[in-house]
Coordinates of C-alpha atoms and ligand atoms in Angstrom, one line a residue:
X179 CA 0.0 0.0 0.0
X180 CA 1.3 3.5 -0.9
X181 CA 1.5 6.3 1.6
X182 CA -1.3 8.9 1.4
X183 CA 0.8 12.0 1.3
X184 CA 1.0 14.5 -1.6
X185 CA 3.6 14.2 -4.2
X186 CA 4.9 17.7 -3.7
X187 CA 8.0 18.7 -5.8
X188 CA 11.1 19.9 -4.0
X189 CA 12.0 23.0 -6.0
X190 CA 13.6 26.4 -5.5
X191 CA 10.6 28.6 -6.2
X192 CA 9.1 27.2 -2.9
X193 CA 12.1 28.5 -1.0
X194 CA 12.0 31.8 -2.8
X195 CA 8.3 32.3 -2.1
X196 CA 8.7 31.5 1.6
X197 CA 11.6 33.9 1.9
X198 CA 9.6 36.7 0.3
X199 CA 6.6 36.1 2.4
X200 CA 7.9 35.0 5.8
X201 CA 11.3 36.8 6.1
X202 CA 10.8 40.1 4.1
X203 CA 12.5 42.1 6.8
X204 CA 15.5 39.9 7.3
X205 CA 18.6 41.7 6.1
X206 CA 21.0 40.8 3.4
X207 CA 24.2 42.9 3.7
X208 CA 26.7 43.1 0.8
X209 CA 30.0 44.8 0.7
X210 CA 31.1 46.6 -2.5
X211 CA 34.6 46.5 -3.9
X212 CA 35.3 49.9 -2.1
X213 CA 34.1 48.3 1.1
X214 CA 31.0 50.4 1.4
X215 CA 28.0 48.4 2.6
X216 CA 24.7 47.9 0.9
X217 CA 21.7 46.7 3.0
X218 CA 18.8 45.1 1.4
X219 CA 16.2 42.5 2.6
X220 CA 14.8 39.1 1.6
X221 CA 11.6 41.0 0.7
X222 CA 13.5 43.1 -1.9
X223 CA 15.6 40.2 -3.0
X224 CA 12.4 38.2 -3.6
X225 CA 11.1 40.9 -5.9
X226 CA 14.3 41.3 -7.8
X227 CA 15.0 37.5 -8.2
X228 CA 11.5 37.1 -9.7
X229 CA 12.1 40.1 -12.0
X230 CA 15.4 38.5 -13.1
X231 CA 13.6 35.3 -13.9
X232 CA 11.1 37.4 -15.9
X233 CA 13.8 39.4 -17.7
X234 CA 15.7 36.3 -18.7
X235 CA 12.6 34.6 -20.0
X236 CA 11.9 37.7 -22.1
X237 CA 15.4 37.4 -23.5
X238 CA 14.7 33.9 -24.6
X239 CA 15.9 31.7 -21.8
X240 CA 14.5 28.2 -22.3
X241 CA 14.1 25.4 -19.8
X242 CA 17.6 23.9 -19.1
X243 CA 19.5 26.8 -20.6
X244 CA 22.8 27.5 -18.9
X245 CA 23.3 31.1 -17.7
X246 CA 26.8 31.7 -16.5
X247 CA 27.6 34.1 -13.6
X248 CA 31.0 35.7 -13.0
X249 CA 30.3 37.5 -9.8
X250 CA 31.6 38.1 -6.3
X251 CA 29.6 37.2 -3.2
X252 CA 26.9 39.9 -3.1
X253 CA 23.1 40.2 -3.2
X254 CA 23.1 40.4 -7.0
X255 CA 24.7 37.0 -7.2
X256 CA 22.1 35.7 -4.7
X257 CA 19.4 37.0 -7.0
X258 CA 20.9 35.0 -9.8
X259 CA 21.1 31.9 -7.5
X260 CA 17.2 32.0 -7.5
X261 CA 16.2 34.1 -10.5
X262 CA 17.9 31.8 -13.0
X263 CA 16.6 28.4 -11.8
X264 CA 13.2 29.7 -10.8
X265 CA 12.9 30.8 -14.5
X266 CA 13.7 27.3 -15.5
X267 CA 17.4 27.9 -16.4
X268 CA 20.6 26.5 -14.8
X269 CA 22.9 28.9 -13.1
X270 CA 26.5 28.1 -13.9
X271 CA 28.8 29.9 -11.5
X272 CA 32.2 30.5 -13.1
X273 CA 35.3 30.3 -11.1
X274 CA 36.8 33.8 -11.8
X275 CA 40.2 32.8 -10.6
X276 CA 40.9 30.2 -13.2
X277 CA 43.1 30.9 -16.2
X278 CA 41.2 32.5 -19.1
X279 CA 41.8 29.5 -21.3
X280 CA 40.3 27.2 -18.7
X281 CA 37.3 29.5 -18.3
X282 CA 36.7 29.6 -22.0
X283 CA 36.9 25.8 -22.2
X284 CA 34.5 25.4 -19.3
X285 CA 32.0 27.9 -20.8
X286 CA 32.1 25.9 -24.1
X287 CA 31.8 22.6 -22.4
X288 CA 28.8 23.8 -20.4
X289 CA 27.3 25.5 -23.6
X290 CA 26.4 28.6 -21.6
X291 CA 24.0 30.9 -23.5
X292 CA 24.1 34.1 -21.4
X293 CA 26.5 35.6 -19.0
X294 CA 25.8 37.7 -15.8
X295 CA 28.9 39.6 -14.9
X296 CA 29.9 42.2 -12.3
X297 CA 31.1 45.4 -13.9
X298 CA 34.4 45.2 -12.0
X299 CA 35.1 41.8 -13.5
X300 CA 34.8 42.9 -17.2
X301 CA 38.6 43.0 -17.5
X302 CA 38.6 39.3 -16.7
X303 CA 35.9 38.8 -19.3
X304 CA 38.1 40.6 -21.9
X305 CA 40.7 37.9 -21.4
X306 CA 38.6 34.9 -22.1
X307 CA 35.8 36.3 -24.4
X308 CA 37.7 35.4 -27.6
X309 CA 37.5 31.7 -26.7
X310 CA 33.9 31.8 -25.4
X311 CA 30.8 33.1 -27.1
X312 CA 27.7 34.3 -25.2
X313 CA 24.4 35.4 -26.9
X314 CA 23.9 38.1 -24.2
X315 CA 26.2 39.6 -21.7
X316 CA 24.4 41.2 -18.8
X317 CA 26.5 43.6 -16.7
X318 CA 25.7 44.1 -13.0
X319 CA 26.7 47.6 -11.9
X320 CA 28.1 46.3 -8.6
X321 CA 31.1 48.6 -8.5
X322 CA 28.8 51.3 -9.8
X323 CA 30.7 51.7 -13.1
X324 CA 28.7 52.7 -16.1
X325 CA 27.8 49.8 -18.4
X326 CA 29.3 50.3 -21.8
X327 CA 27.6 49.7 -25.1
X328 CA 27.3 46.2 -26.4
X329 CA 26.3 44.9 -23.0
X330 CA 22.9 44.7 -21.3
X331 CA 22.5 46.6 -18.1
X332 CA 21.2 44.3 -15.3
X333 CA 19.4 47.1 -13.5
X334 CA 17.6 48.3 -16.6
X335 CA 16.5 44.7 -17.3
X336 CA 15.1 44.4 -13.8
X337 CA 13.4 47.8 -14.0
X338 CA 11.7 46.8 -17.2
X339 CA 10.5 43.4 -15.9
X340 CA 7.1 43.3 -14.2
X341 CA 6.2 41.8 -10.9
X342 CA 3.7 39.4 -12.5
X343 CA 6.1 36.6 -13.3
X344 CA 4.7 33.1 -13.3
X345 CA 7.1 30.2 -12.7
X346 CA 7.4 27.7 -15.5
X347 CA 6.6 24.0 -14.6
X348 CA 9.7 22.6 -13.0
X349 CA 10.4 19.0 -12.2
X350 CA 12.3 18.5 -9.0
X351 CA 14.9 16.5 -10.9
X352 CA 15.5 19.3 -13.4
X353 CA 18.9 21.0 -13.2
X354 CA 19.1 24.2 -11.2
X355 CA 22.8 25.0 -10.8
X356 CA 26.0 23.9 -12.3
X357 CA 29.6 24.0 -10.9
X358 CA 32.9 22.7 -12.2
X359 CA 35.3 21.1 -9.7
X360 CA 38.0 23.5 -8.6
X361 CA 40.6 21.4 -10.4
X362 CA 43.1 20.8 -7.6
X363 CA 44.2 17.5 -9.1
X364 CA 43.4 17.9 -12.8
X365 CA 41.0 19.4 -15.3
X366 CA 37.7 20.6 -13.9
X367 CA 34.6 18.5 -14.4
X368 CA 31.0 19.7 -14.5
X369 CA 28.3 18.8 -12.0
X370 CA 24.6 19.8 -12.3
X371 CA 22.7 20.1 -9.1
X372 CA 19.0 19.3 -9.4
X373 CA 16.3 21.4 -7.6
X374 CA 15.6 18.3 -5.4
X375 CA 19.3 17.9 -4.4
X376 CA 19.6 21.6 -3.5
X377 CA 16.4 21.6 -1.4
X378 CA 17.4 18.4 0.5
X379 CA 20.9 19.7 0.9
X380 CA 19.5 23.0 2.4
X381 CA 17.6 20.9 5.0
X382 CA 20.9 19.2 5.9
X383 CA 22.7 22.5 6.2
X384 CA 20.2 23.6 8.8
X385 CA 20.9 20.7 11.0
X386 CA 22.7 21.4 14.3
X387 CA 25.3 18.9 13.3
X388 CA 26.1 20.7 10.1
X389 CA 25.9 24.6 9.9
X390 CA 22.9 24.7 12.3
X391 CA 21.8 28.1 11.2
X392 CA 18.4 29.6 11.9
X393 CA 16.5 32.9 12.3
X394 CA 18.8 34.1 15.0
X395 CA 21.9 33.7 12.9
X396 CA 24.0 36.0 10.9
X397 CA 26.0 34.0 8.3
X398 CA 29.1 35.1 6.5
X399 CA 30.1 32.8 3.5
X400 CA 33.8 33.7 2.9
X401 CA 33.9 30.7 0.5
X402 CA 33.1 32.1 -2.9
X403 CA 29.7 31.5 -4.3
X404 CA 31.4 29.8 -7.3
X405 CA 33.0 27.3 -5.0
X406 CA 30.3 24.6 -4.6
X407 CA 27.7 27.3 -4.2
X408 CA 29.5 28.8 -1.2
X409 CA 28.8 25.3 0.3
X410 CA 25.1 25.6 -0.1
X411 CA 24.7 28.6 2.2
X412 CA 22.9 30.9 -0.2
X413 CA 20.1 28.4 -0.6
X414 CA 20.0 27.3 3.1
X415 CA 20.0 30.8 4.5
X416 CA 17.2 31.8 2.2
X417 CA 15.2 28.8 3.2
X418 CA 15.8 29.4 6.9
X419 CA 15.7 33.2 7.0
X420 CA 19.3 33.7 8.3
X421 CA 20.7 37.1 8.0
X422 CA 23.4 37.0 5.2
X423 CA 26.6 38.9 5.0
X424 CA 28.2 38.8 1.6
X425 CA 31.8 40.1 1.7
X426 CA 32.5 40.9 -2.0
X427 CA 36.1 40.7 -3.2
X428 CA 37.8 41.9 0.0
X429 CA 38.4 38.6 1.8
X430 CA 41.8 39.4 3.4
X431 CA 42.0 38.6 7.1
X432 CA 41.5 42.1 8.4
X433 CA 38.5 42.8 6.2
X434 CA 36.9 39.5 7.3
X435 CA 37.5 40.2 10.9
X436 CA 36.1 43.7 10.5
X437 CA 32.9 42.3 9.0
X438 CA 32.6 39.6 11.7
X439 CA 32.8 42.1 14.4
X440 CA 30.8 45.0 12.9
X441 CA 27.9 42.8 11.6
X442 CA 27.9 40.5 14.6
X443 CA 28.4 37.3 12.6
X444 CA 27.5 34.1 14.3
X445 CA 28.4 31.6 11.6
X446 CA 31.2 31.9 9.0
X447 CA 32.6 29.4 6.5
X448 CA 35.9 29.2 4.5
X449 CA 38.9 27.0 3.7
X450 CA 41.7 26.6 6.3
X451 CA 44.0 29.1 4.6
X452 CA 41.5 31.8 5.3
X453 CA 41.5 31.0 9.0
X454 CA 45.3 30.6 9.1
X455 CA 45.5 34.2 7.9
X456 CA 42.8 35.3 10.4
X457 CA 44.7 33.7 13.3
X458 CA 47.8 35.5 12.2
X459 CA 45.9 38.8 12.2
X460 CA 44.4 38.2 15.6
X461 CA 47.7 37.3 17.1
X462 CA 49.4 40.5 15.7
X463 CA 46.6 42.8 16.8
X464 CA 45.5 41.7 20.3
X465 CA 42.2 43.3 21.4
X466 CA 41.4 44.9 18.0
X467 CA 38.4 42.8 17.3
X468 CA 35.8 41.9 19.9
X469 CA 33.0 39.4 19.4
X470 CA 29.8 39.3 21.5
X471 CA 29.7 35.5 21.6
X472 CA 31.6 32.6 20.1
X473 CA 31.5 32.3 16.3
X474 CA 30.9 29.0 14.6
X475 CA 33.6 28.8 11.9
X476 CA 32.7 26.0 9.5
X477 CA 35.9 24.9 7.8
X478 CA 36.6 22.4 5.0
X479 CA 38.1 22.1 1.5
X480 CA 41.2 20.7 3.1
X481 CA 41.7 19.6 6.7
X482 CA 42.1 22.4 9.3
X483 CA 45.2 21.5 11.3
X484 CA 44.5 20.6 15.0
X485 CA 46.8 23.5 16.0
X486 CA 44.7 26.0 14.2
X487 CA 41.5 24.7 15.9
X488 CA 43.2 25.0 19.3
X489 CA 44.7 28.4 18.7
X490 CA 41.5 30.0 17.4
X491 CA 39.4 28.8 20.4
X492 CA 40.6 31.5 22.8
X493 CA 39.6 34.2 20.3
X494 CA 36.1 32.9 20.3
X495 CA 36.4 31.4 16.8
X496 CA 35.2 27.8 17.1
X497 CA 36.2 25.7 14.1
X498 CA 33.7 23.1 13.0
X499 CA 35.0 20.6 10.5
X500 CA 33.2 19.8 7.3
X501 CA 34.3 17.4 4.5
X502 CA 32.8 17.5 1.1
X503 CA 33.3 17.9 -2.6
X504 CA 31.8 19.9 -5.5
X505 CA 30.4 16.5 -6.4
X506 CA 28.5 16.2 -3.1
X507 CA 26.8 19.7 -3.2
X508 CA 29.2 19.7 -1.1
X509 CA 28.2 18.4 2.3
X510 CA 29.5 14.8 3.0
X511 CA 30.4 14.7 6.6
X512 CA 30.6 17.2 9.5
X513 CA 32.5 17.0 12.7
X514 CA 32.3 17.9 16.3
X515 CA 32.1 16.4 19.8
X516 CA 29.4 14.0 21.1
X517 CA 27.7 14.0 24.5
X518 CA 29.9 11.2 25.9
X519 CA 33.0 13.2 25.2
X520 CA 32.0 16.1 27.4
X521 CA 34.5 15.3 30.1
X522 CA 37.3 14.1 28.0
X523 CA 40.7 15.8 28.3
X524 CA 41.2 18.8 26.0
X525 CA 43.8 17.1 23.9
X526 CA 41.5 14.2 23.1
X527 CA 38.7 16.5 22.3
X528 CA 40.9 18.4 19.8
X529 CA 41.8 15.2 18.2
X530 CA 38.1 14.4 17.6
X531 CA 37.4 17.9 16.3
X532 CA 40.3 17.6 13.8
X533 CA 38.5 14.6 12.3
X534 CA 36.2 15.2 9.4
X535 CA 33.1 13.9 11.3
X536 CA 30.4 11.5 10.4
X537 CA 28.1 11.3 7.3
X538 CA 25.2 13.7 7.1
X539 CA 21.7 12.1 7.1
X540 CA 21.1 10.3 3.8
X541 CA 24.8 10.4 2.9
X542 CA 26.2 6.9 2.9
X543 CA 29.9 6.2 3.0
X544 CA 32.0 3.1 2.6
X545 CA 35.7 2.6 2.5
X546 CA 36.9 0.4 -0.3
X547 CA 40.2 -1.6 -0.5
X548 CA 41.3 -3.9 -3.3
X549 CA 40.1 -6.9 -1.2
X550 CA 36.7 -5.3 -0.3
X551 CA 35.1 -3.0 2.3
X552 CA 37.3 -1.8 5.1
X553 CA 36.0 -2.2 8.7
X554 CA 35.1 0.8 10.7
X555 CA 37.9 0.3 13.2
X556 CA 39.6 3.7 13.1
X557 CA 42.8 2.1 11.6
X558 CA 42.1 0.4 8.3
X559 CA 42.1 2.9 5.5
X560 CA 40.3 2.7 2.1
X561 CA 39.0 5.0 -0.6
X562 CA 35.8 6.8 0.3
X563 CA 32.9 5.8 -1.9
X564 CA 29.7 7.8 -1.3
X565 CA 26.1 7.9 -2.3
X566 CA 23.0 9.9 -1.5
X567 CA 20.4 12.3 -2.9
X568 CA 22.9 15.2 -3.4
X569 CA 25.8 13.1 -4.6
X570 CA 26.7 13.3 -8.3
X571 CA 25.5 10.4 -10.5
X572 CA 27.5 11.5 -13.6
X573 CA 29.6 14.4 -14.8
X574 CA 28.2 16.8 -17.4
X575 CA 28.9 15.4 -20.8
X576 CA 32.0 13.4 -19.8
X577 CA 31.5 9.7 -20.7
X578 CA 35.2 9.1 -20.2
X579 CA 34.7 9.6 -16.5
X580 CA 32.4 6.6 -16.0
X581 CA 35.1 4.8 -14.0
X582 CA 34.5 7.3 -11.1
X583 CA 31.4 5.2 -10.2
X584 CA 31.5 1.6 -8.8
X585 CA 29.5 -1.0 -10.7
X586 CA 26.8 -0.7 -8.0
X587 CA 26.6 3.1 -8.4
X588 CA 28.6 4.6 -5.6
X589 CA 30.8 7.7 -6.4
X590 CA 34.5 7.1 -6.0
X591 CA 35.9 10.2 -4.3
X592 CA 39.6 9.6 -4.6
X593 CA 40.0 10.4 -0.9
X594 CA 41.6 7.8 1.4
X595 CA 40.2 7.7 5.0
X596 CA 39.6 5.6 8.1
X597 CA 36.3 5.4 10.0
X598 CA 35.8 4.5 13.6
X599 CA 33.0 2.6 15.3
X600 CA 31.1 5.9 15.8
X601 CA 31.2 6.7 12.1
X602 CA 33.9 9.4 12.4
X603 CA 35.8 9.8 9.1
X604 CA 39.4 10.7 9.2
X605 CA 40.9 11.6 5.9
X606 CA 44.4 10.1 5.5
X607 CA 45.0 11.9 2.2
X608 CA 43.8 12.3 -1.4
X609 CA 44.9 9.1 -3.1
X610 CA 47.0 11.4 -5.4
X611 CA 48.7 13.2 -2.5
X612 CA 49.8 10.2 -0.5
X613 CA 53.5 9.9 -0.6
X614 CA 54.4 6.5 -2.0
X615 CA 57.7 5.6 -0.3
X616 CA 59.2 2.2 -0.9
X617 CA 55.9 0.4 -1.0
X618 CA 54.6 2.2 2.1
X619 CA 52.2 5.2 2.1
X620 CA 52.9 8.3 4.0
X621 CA 50.0 10.7 4.8
X622 CA 51.0 14.3 3.8
X623 CA 48.0 15.5 5.8
X624 CA 49.3 14.1 9.1
X625 CA 52.7 15.6 8.6
X626 CA 51.2 19.0 7.7
X627 CA 49.0 19.0 10.7
X628 CA 51.8 18.2 13.0
X629 CA 54.1 20.8 11.5
X630 CA 51.5 23.5 11.8
X631 CA 51.4 22.7 15.5
X632 CA 55.0 24.0 15.8
X633 CA 55.0 27.5 17.3
X634 CA 57.2 28.9 14.5
X635 CA 55.3 27.4 11.6
X636 CA 52.5 29.4 9.9
X637 CA 51.9 27.1 6.9
X638 CA 53.3 23.7 6.0
X639 CA 52.7 21.7 2.8
X640 CA 54.1 18.2 2.3
X641 CA 54.5 16.7 -1.2
X642 CA 55.9 13.4 -2.6
X643 CA 59.0 14.1 -4.8
X644 CA 60.4 11.4 -7.1
X645 CA 63.3 9.5 -5.5
X646 CA 65.7 7.1 -7.3
X647 CA 65.6 4.5 -4.6
X648 CA 62.2 4.9 -2.7
X649 CA 60.0 6.0 -5.6
X650 CA 58.9 9.1 -3.7
X651 CA 60.0 10.8 -0.5
X652 CA 58.3 13.6 1.4
X653 CA 59.5 17.2 1.0
X654 CA 58.0 19.8 3.4
X655 CA 57.6 23.4 2.3
X656 CA 57.4 25.7 5.3
X657 CA 56.3 29.3 5.8
X658 CA 57.5 30.6 9.1
X659 CA 55.6 33.1 11.2
X660 CA 57.0 36.6 11.1
X661 CA 59.8 37.1 13.6
X662 CA 60.3 33.4 14.4
X663 CA 62.9 30.9 13.2
X664 CA 63.3 27.2 13.0
X665 CA 65.8 24.9 11.3
X666 CA 65.1 21.8 9.3
X667 CA 66.7 19.8 12.1
X668 CA 64.5 21.3 14.7
X669 CA 61.4 20.5 12.7
X670 CA 62.6 16.9 12.1
X671 CA 63.1 16.5 15.8
X672 CA 59.7 18.0 16.5
X673 CA 58.0 15.5 14.1
X674 CA 60.1 12.5 15.4
X675 CA 58.0 12.7 18.6
X676 CA 55.0 11.4 16.7
X677 CA 56.2 9.8 13.4
X678 CA 58.4 6.9 12.6
X679 CA 61.8 7.7 11.1
X680 CA 60.8 6.5 7.6
X681 CA 57.8 8.8 7.6
X682 CA 59.8 12.0 8.3
X683 CA 60.3 14.5 5.4
X684 CA 63.8 14.1 4.0
X685 CA 63.8 17.7 2.9
X686 CA 62.6 21.0 4.3
X687 CA 62.4 24.1 2.2
X688 CA 61.6 27.5 3.7
X689 CA 59.6 29.7 1.3
X690 CA 57.7 33.0 1.5
X691 CA 54.3 31.6 0.5
X692 CA 52.7 28.4 -0.5
X693 CA 51.0 28.6 -3.9
X694 CA 47.2 28.5 -3.7
X695 CA 44.6 27.0 -5.9
X696 CA 41.7 29.1 -7.3
X697 CA 39.7 28.4 -4.1
X698 CA 42.6 29.0 -1.7
X699 CA 43.8 25.4 -1.1
X700 CA 47.5 24.6 -1.1
X701 CA 48.5 23.9 -4.7
X702 CA 50.4 20.7 -4.3
X703 CA 50.7 20.2 -8.0
X704 CA 52.7 23.5 -8.3
X705 CA 55.0 22.5 -5.4
X706 CA 55.6 19.1 -7.0
X707 CA 56.6 20.7 -10.2
X708 CA 58.8 23.3 -8.6
X709 CA 60.8 20.7 -6.7
X710 CA 60.5 17.8 -9.2
X711 CA 64.3 17.8 -9.7
X712 CA 65.2 17.9 -6.1
X713 CA 68.7 16.5 -5.5
X714 CA 68.3 14.0 -2.6
X715 CA 71.4 13.6 -0.5
Ligands
ADP40 P1 39.0 20.0 -6.0 O1 38.8 18.5 -6.0 O2 39.3 20.5 -7.4 O3 39.8 20.5 -4.9 P2 36.7 20.4 -4.4 O4 36.7 21.8 -3.8 O5 35.4 19.9 -4.8 O6 37.5 20.5 -5.7 O7 37.5 19.5 -3.5 C1 37.0 18.3 -2.9 C2 38.2 17.7 -2.2 O8 38.7 18.5 -1.2 C3 37.8 16.4 -1.5 O9 37.8 15.3 -2.3 C4 39.0 16.3 -0.5 O10 40.1 15.8 -1.0 C5 39.2 17.7 -0.1 N1 38.5 18.1 1.1 C6 37.4 18.7 1.3 N2 37.1 18.9 2.6 C7 38.1 18.4 3.3 C8 38.4 18.2 4.7 N3 37.6 18.7 5.6 N4 39.5 17.5 5.0 C9 40.4 17.1 4.1 N5 40.1 17.2 2.8 C10 39.0 17.8 2.4

């Protein structure tokens, strides 16, 4: 016998309507490139997003058409997050930090018809437009520049659109948004999020064990809206009526801290390199920023080192660990303590908080080894395979990638991890980043975490470099904190307290900065290339 409930579609117009009707007064704060602040509300956003849907439809947007956006985090981009899919299109957020050739290739692969772009990003457009054609380029006067001829003016389009827009029929499995992976380990691949996936993912974001945001929260996505939809926050905050603070292009540590303090942020998210910079700024300027209450800092993209979690705590910035991928919308697991750990010693608690956490509801994970599934014993590692309603089932137009799914349909993540009996995942490494030394694997992540616990080390990145005898050996690239010093020998001795001799890096190089990927992760590929010809002693 079937249930007797309605078959109600899970689509974004329902979230937009609710925001417009239930939270019209809740504020959305955007910062312009000159750092001036613009305050609007979900009520205003609702009207404008619907007008955008109407304007795009009048321009000829058909169901399933891709509309690209090249925009910073601000309310105009949020309008696109809803206006495009609620008009039946698919919003394709372009990663503006990629090389122009890559952007052009991605635009072609996605077959984007229209482009929404911030006026201040037109110089970036000039660099890739020869390789990518758009039928219409709509310029958002975000930096308040005048819009030159040949482009459509976003504000004029919205002004001309009426308030009488009627949503087209949308199936919950229709595409709503599109992202390409940030390409840390190779060429980007496209993922299309369905309405259903984004709605269910928004529910997951709201859970206490994930972001846990609600009507009392002020949320600051530092992660760019082109990086896995700022981790789902634009949709989830709109669904739950959380006040949104959108930082624009200024995401240096001081600017972030200024916003956190002045706007009384309660939840922020960003990759660890952001918070490494923030910690540095806090240590250099004691007492400059004051927060009313602790801030939940949701951190993922790479593993936040245990030392970072510990050192941010006294400043009231409490890191909460999240693991995920563009391919998982992105929430896979989220971390934290459990009730029975309440009285554990601090050190043990930090060890738990440094783990990636347990799978979100409806996300299923298994660890695969050549001989079969690994037990959840906290020791045996295997590749994470994952499935769930917001996990990718195929890449956009990439039949050559079919090997990324197991014969029974689980997605192969390429991440190697252990799991314990409580379901906590601990990432050992990306399969590609494990250092393969003489038949043994060394976790670069573990070495980095330990090194960043040394008082003189600001950043550490460990890569495997070809070695004539051992296949690969670890090389550690180190950025020291200003005004401190440490020698290679000191760092080796420091690591030797926790690691076996064969696991210790054979080389330490001291550099000014570790190269970053387009979304702020350490760019291991670049380091490997830089030190490929390292002369081992
Ligand atoms: P890219 O693969 O190009 O970096 P993504 O941003 O989608 O693009 O990255 C997903 C990957 O980032 C994961 O497969 C994993 O390797 C890494 N990652 C994400 N979150 C964490 C985390 N909390 N700890 C360790 N690694 C993480």
